[in-house]
Coordinates of C-alpha atoms in Angstrom, one line a residue:
M233 CA 26.1 -18.1 3.0
I234 CA 25.6 -14.7 4.7
A235 CA 22.6 -14.6 7.0
F236 CA 19.6 -12.5 5.7
E237 CA 19.5 -10.1 8.7
Q238 CA 23.2 -9.4 8.6
H239 CA 23.1 -8.6 4.9
Y240 CA 20.0 -6.5 5.3
K241 CA 21.6 -4.4 7.9
G242 CA 24.8 -4.1 5.9
R243 CA 26.0 -1.3 3.7
F244 CA 23.8 0.0 0.9
S245 CA 24.3 2.6 -1.8
G246 CA 21.5 5.1 -2.7
I247 CA 20.2 5.2 -6.2
L248 CA 19.9 9.0 -6.6
R249 CA 19.1 9.4 -10.3
W250 CA 16.6 7.8 -12.5
T251 CA 19.4 6.9 -15.0
Q252 CA 21.1 5.1 -12.1
L253 CA 17.9 3.1 -11.5
D254 CA 17.7 2.2 -15.2
A255 CA 21.2 0.8 -15.0
L256 CA 20.4 -1.2 -11.8
W257 CA 17.3 -2.7 -13.4
E258 CA 19.4 -3.7 -16.4
K259 CA 21.8 -5.5 -14.1
V260 CA 18.9 -7.4 -12.4
Q261 CA 17.4 -8.3 -15.7
A262 CA 20.7 -9.5 -17.0
S263 CA 20.7 -12.2 -14.3
P264 CA 17.0 -12.8 -13.5
E265 CA 17.5 -16.2 -11.8
G266 CA 17.2 -16.6 -8.1
W267 CA 15.4 -13.3 -7.1
Y268 CA 13.0 -13.2 -4.3
V269 CA 10.4 -10.4 -4.5
Y270 CA 9.0 -9.5 -1.1
F271 CA 6.2 -7.2 -0.3
V272 CA 7.2 -6.1 3.2
G273 CA 4.2 -6.5 5.5
G274 CA 2.9 -9.4 3.4
A275 CA 3.9 -13.1 3.3
V276 CA 7.5 -13.8 3.0
P277 CA 8.2 -15.6 -0.3
Q278 CA 9.4 -19.2 0.0
Q279 CA 10.9 -19.4 -3.5
P280 CA 12.4 -17.1 -6.1
T281 CA 10.1 -15.7 -8.7
N282 CA 10.6 -16.6 -12.4
A283 CA 12.1 -14.3 -15.0
L284 CA 8.7 -13.3 -16.5
N285 CA 7.3 -12.3 -13.1
L286 CA 10.5 -10.4 -12.2
Q287 CA 10.3 -8.5 -15.5
L288 CA 6.6 -7.7 -14.8
F289 CA 7.4 -6.5 -11.3
I290 CA 10.3 -4.3 -12.3
D291 CA 8.2 -2.7 -15.2
E292 CA 5.2 -2.1 -12.9
L293 CA 7.3 -0.9 -9.9
D294 CA 9.4 1.4 -12.1
S295 CA 6.2 2.9 -13.6
L296 CA 4.6 3.4 -10.1
L297 CA 7.7 5.1 -8.6
R298 CA 8.1 7.4 -11.5
H299 CA 4.5 8.4 -11.5
E300 CA 4.2 8.9 -7.6
H301 CA 7.6 10.3 -7.1
D302 CA 7.4 13.0 -9.8
Y303 CA 10.9 14.5 -9.2
D304 CA 14.0 14.7 -11.2
F305 CA 15.8 12.5 -8.6
C306 CA 15.0 9.1 -7.4
G307 CA 16.3 8.5 -3.8
L308 CA 13.8 5.7 -3.1
I309 CA 16.1 2.6 -3.9
Y310 CA 19.2 1.3 -2.1
A311 CA 21.3 -1.5 -3.5
D312 CA 24.0 -3.5 -1.6
N313 CA 26.2 -3.5 -4.8
V314 CA 25.1 -1.4 -7.8
E315 CA 27.4 -3.4 -10.2
N316 CA 26.4 -6.9 -8.9
P317 CA 23.3 -6.5 -6.7
A318 CA 22.1 -9.3 -4.3
M319 CA 19.7 -7.2 -2.4
I320 CA 17.7 -4.0 -3.3
K321 CA 15.5 -2.1 -0.8
V322 CA 12.7 -0.1 -2.5
F323 CA 10.9 2.5 -0.3
D324 CA 7.3 3.6 -0.8
P325 CA 7.1 7.3 -1.9
H326 CA 4.2 7.8 0.5
Q327 CA 5.7 6.2 3.5
L328 CA 9.2 7.6 3.7
G329 CA 9.0 8.6 7.4
S330 CA 11.7 10.8 8.9
G331 CA 15.3 9.8 9.3
C332 CA 16.4 12.7 11.4
G333 CA 15.6 12.0 15.0
V334 CA 16.7 9.4 17.5
N335 CA 13.2 8.6 18.8
H336 CA 11.9 7.5 15.4
K337 CA 11.2 3.9 14.6
P338 CA 13.1 2.7 11.6
V339 CA 11.4 3.0 8.2
F340 CA 11.2 -0.4 6.3
P341 CA 11.3 -0.7 2.6
R342 CA 7.9 -1.6 1.1
W343 CA 9.4 -4.0 -1.4
L344 CA 12.7 -6.0 -1.2
L345 CA 14.4 -7.8 -4.1
S346 CA 16.9 -10.4 -2.8
K347 CA 19.0 -13.2 -4.0
I348 CA 19.2 -14.3 -0.4
P349 CA 16.1 -16.1 0.9
P350 CA 14.3 -13.4 2.9
E351 CA 13.1 -13.5 6.5
S352 CA 10.1 -11.6 8.0
L353 CA 10.8 -7.9 8.6
L354 CA 8.7 -6.5 11.4
D355 CA 7.3 -3.5 9.6
N356 CA 6.0 -0.8 12.0
T357 CA 3.7 0.6 9.3
R358 CA 0.8 -1.1 7.6
P359 CA 0.7 -1.1 3.8
T360 CA -2.1 1.1 2.5
A361 CA -5.0 -0.4 0.8
N362 CA -3.7 0.9 -2.5
R363 CA -0.4 -0.9 -2.1
H364 CA -2.2 -4.2 -1.2
R365 CA -4.5 -3.8 -4.4
W366 CA -1.5 -3.0 -6.6
W367 CA 0.5 -6.1 -5.3
K368 CA -2.6 -8.4 -5.7
Q369 CA -3.2 -7.1 -9.2
L370 CA 0.3 -7.7 -10.1
F371 CA 0.8 -11.2 -8.9
F372 CA -2.6 -12.7 -8.1
K373 CA -4.7 -12.0 -11.2

């Protein structure tokens, strides 16, 4: 089994168009078993989510991203393999940071979907109160 950190730091492809994101979600939903859903900055999940919670998460996250990133392009999601994903990084539209500068700390995704049991990511940004509320409403009703 590939170590989580090695896979996380590996090669990822950007999902640039909303239609590409739709296709990626279809791939995930076609094989819903074994997905961990990690809110980076929160507790690391110890077990995969079930198919119903995965569907709920995808629906709600997709809605949030399209509402808060109101552009004709996506550019917030990166997948290790768009045809057979095992790890998907989802960045918060309001905490993208800057990728052009050597002195900047890395920007972590806000959400991570992974078939590999995740490990803690030391996020250098604190999730906003809105993101905490959204996460709690989604999974801790």
